Structure formats: C-alpha cells, structure tokens
C-alpha atoms as one frame of an Amber mdcrd trajectory, in Angstrom:
protein
 204.807-157.441  -9.337 202.186-156.948 -11.704 202.240-160.004 -14.547 204.668
-160.719 -17.279 201.731-159.745 -19.928 200.842-156.664 -18.669 204.923-156.084
 -17.207 205.045-155.567 -21.572 202.592-153.597 -22.169 203.123-150.902 -19.131
 206.516-150.372 -20.681 206.042-150.094 -24.272 203.356-147.899 -23.050 206.588
-146.310 -21.367 209.098-146.828 -24.328 205.970-144.892 -26.580 206.090-141.874
 -24.223 209.050-140.226 -24.843 212.743-140.434 -26.617 215.041-142.314 -23.992
 214.638-144.463 -21.466 217.264-144.771 -18.376 217.260-148.613 -17.651 217.081
-146.858 -13.244 213.827-145.154 -14.414 211.759-147.975 -16.538 212.668-149.990
 -13.416 211.077-147.400 -10.931 208.541-146.152 -13.420 207.704-150.693 -13.326
 208.144-151.002 -10.064 210.638-153.672 -10.956 214.044-154.641 -11.130 216.821
-153.124 -13.365 217.199-157.180 -14.622 213.482-157.773 -15.127 213.626-154.453
 -17.466 216.891-155.474 -19.255 214.294-159.140 -19.578 211.407-157.809 -20.680
 213.299-155.792 -23.374 214.346-158.514 -25.031 210.547-159.824 -24.884 209.277
-156.819 -26.386 212.070-156.967 -29.677 211.337-160.857 -29.498 208.439-159.819
 -30.770 209.212-157.424 -33.194 209.936-153.852 -31.242 213.096-151.924 -32.697
 214.159-151.415 -28.820 217.840-150.044 -28.468 219.814-149.450 -26.266 221.326
-146.841 -24.963 225.125-146.194 -23.256 225.970-143.627 -20.942 226.055-142.897
 -16.728 222.414-142.366 -17.401 222.355-145.478 -20.677 218.956-147.264 -21.153
 216.389-147.279 -23.932 214.659-146.188 -26.712 212.336-147.337 -29.817 213.528
-147.234 -32.014 211.764-145.227 -35.997 210.856-148.530 -38.207 208.841-149.715
 -40.483 208.639-153.296 -39.551 206.380-150.880 -36.005 203.794-153.549 -34.694
 200.638-151.405 -34.340 201.400-148.447 -31.965 200.052-149.613 -28.327 197.388
-146.971 -26.230 196.345-147.213 -23.345 192.298-145.764 -21.896 193.618-142.426
 -21.847 195.633-141.313 -25.131 193.004-143.822 -26.660 190.494-141.855 -25.363
 192.800-138.315 -25.569 194.038-139.510 -29.259 190.377-139.564 -30.166 189.388
-136.467 -28.770 191.627-134.206 -30.040 191.040-136.207 -34.304 187.443-135.081
 -33.662 187.874-131.935 -32.725 190.664-131.273 -35.424 187.706-129.286 -37.292
 188.899-126.317 -34.926 192.760-125.835 -35.158 192.377-123.192 -37.290 193.958
-126.059 -40.249 192.600-127.617 -43.875 193.116-131.476 -41.669 189.362-132.279
 -41.860 189.470-134.882 -43.877 192.849-136.498 -43.537 192.299-136.519 -39.466
 189.660-138.207 -39.929 191.489-141.167 -42.155 193.409-141.174 -39.280 191.545
-141.675 -36.401 189.929-144.569 -38.751 193.215-145.663 -39.575 194.032-146.484
 -35.129 190.770-147.095 -33.966 191.361-150.177 -36.989 194.306-151.747 -34.945
 193.355-151.521 -31.057 191.184-153.535 -29.519 187.802-154.436 -29.324 186.851
-152.938 -25.911 188.873-149.806 -26.752 187.764-149.309 -30.181 184.193-149.506
 -28.537 185.439-146.747 -26.166 185.871-144.428 -29.225 182.838-145.407 -30.398
 181.051-143.976 -27.804 182.488-141.366 -28.348 181.076-138.868 -29.564 181.900
-134.621 -29.916 180.535-132.286 -31.395 182.814-128.899 -32.741 181.230-125.264
 -32.389 182.741-122.958 -32.965 182.396-119.006 -31.765 180.494-117.330 -34.517
 182.822-115.216 -35.867 181.721-111.801 -37.066 183.759-112.647 -40.549 184.972
-116.331 -41.046 188.516-117.372 -39.668 190.650-117.991 -42.876 192.346-120.985
 -42.871 195.977-122.435 -42.991 197.428-125.043 -45.035 199.490-127.569 -43.246
 201.830-127.186 -46.053 202.304-124.365 -44.773 201.696-124.617 -40.893 204.852
-127.053 -40.960 207.509-125.679 -42.794 206.402-122.690 -40.158 207.489-125.145
 -37.542 210.109-126.450 -39.418 212.124-122.918 -39.830 211.320-122.320 -35.999
 212.650-125.683 -34.806 215.929-125.902 -37.254 216.406-122.098 -35.846 216.832
-121.481 -40.051 216.374-117.504 -41.522 212.563-117.948 -42.680 211.950-115.311
 -46.114 207.834-115.546 -47.265 205.535-113.230 -49.287 203.230-111.778 -47.123
 199.333-111.044 -48.719 200.686-109.097 -51.496 202.913-106.504 -50.093 206.397
-106.928 -51.570 209.091-107.539 -51.573 209.438-110.750 -49.131 210.080-110.446
 -45.590 213.350-111.567 -44.015 213.062-113.205 -41.075 213.961-115.338 -37.141
 211.632-117.093 -36.442 210.989-118.560 -32.776 207.211-119.002 -31.929 204.160
-121.028 -33.978 200.717-120.536 -31.542 197.434-119.778 -32.082 195.235-117.447
 -31.328 191.672-116.773 -31.049 191.348-119.749 -33.829 193.825-118.291 -36.103
 197.529-118.999 -36.588 200.158-116.886 -35.757 204.310-117.109 -36.494 205.946
-115.064 -33.843 209.536-113.761 -35.564 212.767-111.158 -35.342 212.127-109.260
 -38.326 215.640-108.468 -39.891 214.797-105.631 -42.365 212.884-103.768 -39.854
 214.407-104.608 -36.634 211.136-106.228 -34.878 209.141-108.228 -33.659 206.393
-109.118 -35.450 203.344-111.190 -35.767 202.587-112.879 -38.949 199.491-114.415
 -39.777 200.592-117.935 -41.170 196.743-117.452 -43.951 199.014-114.477 -45.343
 202.631-116.124 -45.055 204.114-118.056 -48.398 206.706-120.010 -47.770 209.995
-119.299 -49.850 212.386-122.130 -50.446 215.602-122.760 -48.619 215.789-121.435
 -45.761 218.443-119.038 -44.532 221.417-119.443 -42.603 220.488-120.339 -38.965
 220.790-118.816 -36.234 221.167-117.744 -32.628 217.299-117.592 -31.328 216.603
-114.275 -30.050 215.620-113.078 -25.387 211.600-112.557 -26.322 210.317-109.869
 -24.496 208.230-110.678 -21.996 209.796-113.664 -20.816 207.210-116.197 -23.246
 205.813-116.046 -25.718 201.990-116.191 -24.401 201.891-113.189 -22.249 204.062
-111.619 -24.963 201.033-112.738 -27.464 199.231-111.395 -25.019 200.162-107.875
 -24.162 200.827-107.448 -28.161 197.045-108.442 -28.762 196.091-106.021 -25.696
 197.954-103.387 -27.041 199.767-103.098 -24.989 203.902-101.354 -25.121 204.757
-104.277 -23.200 202.071-104.299 -19.279 200.292-106.877 -20.382 197.083-104.614
 -19.674 194.374-103.041 -21.777 195.394 -99.398 -23.049 191.205 -98.252 -21.360
 190.823-100.156 -17.687 188.466 -99.424 -14.701 186.185 -99.999 -11.534 183.005
-100.769 -11.107 180.501-102.068  -8.752 177.894-104.213 -10.196 174.275-104.902
  -8.198 174.339-108.232  -8.575 175.935-111.222  -7.014 180.144-112.331  -8.138
 178.419-115.469  -9.086 176.350-114.012 -11.738 179.192-111.663 -13.032 182.249
-113.998 -13.478 181.205-116.784 -15.645 181.042-113.208 -18.299 184.254-112.047
 -17.483 187.333-113.188 -19.412 189.959-111.783 -18.540 188.688-109.260 -15.111
 188.531-108.854 -11.998 185.145-109.777  -9.922 184.936-109.516  -6.489 182.619
-110.580  -4.001 181.587-107.281  -2.281 178.242-109.388  -0.108 174.950-111.055
  -1.990 173.795-108.720  -4.250 176.816-106.765  -5.593 180.612-107.212  -6.746
 183.431-104.829  -8.338 185.036-105.767 -11.589 187.565-104.486 -13.026 187.726
-104.462 -16.867 189.739-103.383 -19.465 189.318-102.355 -23.564 189.734-101.167
 -26.340 188.604 -97.745 -25.661 186.288 -96.268 -22.729 183.286 -96.109 -24.331
 184.126-100.335 -25.636 184.699-100.797 -22.015 181.237 -98.854 -20.760 179.296
-100.808 -22.967 180.505-103.836 -21.811 180.029-103.408 -18.402 176.147-101.865
 -19.609 175.647-105.446 -20.486 174.903-106.631 -17.412 171.545-105.663 -16.100
 172.625-103.943 -12.248 173.028-101.203 -11.766 176.318 -99.435 -12.185 178.566
 -96.852  -9.791 181.560 -95.717 -11.223 184.385 -96.439  -9.265 187.420 -95.234
 -11.455 188.882 -93.521 -13.488 187.329 -89.848 -14.823 186.585 -91.473 -18.472
 185.296 -94.309 -17.443 182.544 -91.332 -16.022 182.210 -89.729 -19.107 182.081
 -92.806 -21.166 178.482 -93.510 -19.251 178.137 -90.087 -20.223 178.256 -89.875
 -23.747 176.505 -93.107 -23.856 173.813 -91.956 -22.429 172.975 -88.980 -24.840
 173.853 -91.790 -27.228 170.620 -93.634 -25.837 168.834 -91.263 -24.821 169.214
 -89.796 -28.140 168.128 -93.247 -30.232 164.981 -94.177 -27.827 164.099 -90.449
 -29.071 164.380 -90.791 -31.921 166.677 -87.354 -32.829 169.814 -87.864 -34.446
 173.504 -86.725 -32.330 174.857 -83.722 -32.771 178.762 -82.689 -33.334 179.070
 -81.589 -29.753 177.306 -84.641 -28.218
C-alpha cells in the first residue's frame, strides 16, 4: 500500500478526471479497501476539498466545484499535456492566444517547483502549414455559443455571412477540419444536413426550443464531414480515383500520400491508389513524384496524363495550347 500522502494525491488526481467515482472503483484503482477510501476522503475534506458523497447502487464520491477550491493537482503527464495544449493554442483557429498564455502562467504559479521546471523546459514553436489564403479566426464567444447550443440540443438562429434571412438549424456537432471550425447541423428550412463555417456565423439570441437529435448520415461525424468535403454522396470516396505503378520504393512514396494507399511491389516499385477532385488534378498529383509511371486505370486517368503531356510540351516549346487540346 502506498504511503498516506502519496495515496491522497493519487485519490485527488482521480477525482479531478471525471465527475462521479463509485467507491468500489476508486478502491480498485488505488488498490486499497473501501474503508481506506472513506478515511482518505475525510482527510481531503479536512484540507478544504469539497468532496460530495452520492448514494445509490454505485454510490461514491464527487469533487464539487467551489469558490474556495485549493490549487488543482496535476500529475506529471497532465502537466505536460496541459502545457503543450496551451502552447500550441495559436493553431486552434480561435483567437485565444493571449488568454492561453495567461492561463499557462496562472497554472504554472500553483504548481510545485518540480513541475514548473518541466513546463519551463518545454519549448514548442507552433508553425502552421502555409495556406493559399489566410484562415479566418473565430471568436471564442462564437465557439462557446455554438457548443452550448449543441450541448443543450436547442434550435439555433444565426446570420450567415451576407446571406439573408437568418438560418434556423438543429446544431449537432462542432468540428475542426484543416484549421477551420465548422458547425454540422440540420437546416430546418432546407430540410437537409449542412456544414457551416463558424467564422461566418453570427449567433442570434435567444436560442429556440429543444429538439431530439437526428441520426447523422455516415454513422459518425468524422465520416460525414469527410464525405462532404470529398464531394461524395456518402460513399466516402473522391469523385476521381485511379491506380498507378511508380518506379519508386514504397517507403519513399508513403510519407507524401495523405489518404491514398501505397503497396510495395519490389525494392524499387510500388502501387499507388489515389483520389482527387478531377482527373487532371489526379494526374498532376501523381506526376509530382520523380519516377516512371505506369497507369493501371481507369481510362480517364490515362487521358488526363495525355492532356497534361501536350500542355507541358507546349509550355516547354513556348507554344500556346490550342482549344482542341
């Protein structure tokens, strides 16, 4: 059995990770008896931690929020995770950089010297991937308003860019994709699922009546969003997908293929299955690999390579592409 002080810290750490803890489960996690858990809870109460006992078949304990709550306890892994999350807040797409810096300073002040040293040695520079256009920032108040409506299952009204009139939706999920924030919702006026950019949303108050959430197509929000952004009708695939054989090792191709399939065929050959919005775009994506290319199919991909070959040949010779090309 661990020493009382270490056991109390472990108990407090567990109580902070979830709302309700059945007493039997706490005893199992701490490898002590339920009686020892009860005594340790009493010790924490004497130190000022507002721990509430709840009854029932799975009766146990809950760490209540309080205005005089002593400093929060973080174990080493939690401290590192918190520091990383706050330091890379600049890539969240929400204008919370200053607030995140202040939060990290506040948390750091209440940590033991050992944990403060670990956080101070963690130097992370968040570098966002260059984008053709700046990614609009979303106000934290908008994110909180959207998430509150999603959580409460309340109809949401909002202005969307310059589009009149206000939209009325049943908000289902708030998601991030490629550095942007989106709201997945059922549009009540259009009677269909829609994905709205959060940076274009101006919520109206008050919210509407509560609703019963509908079943989202695709099974999960991740599958639904991926399908919509790929431009598919629910198949989860790109509009254009082709297969080629490249004269390169699979290990040299895999790091540069985000959602394709790479199969090793030999020390210097691999099969690549890749998708894109168009056949020309797919051919251009494959052509970026400095290697011999054998098109397996379909015929549309071969035609796209032929079209690019004529275009590149004309560009190299300085001759304009004719309309027939």
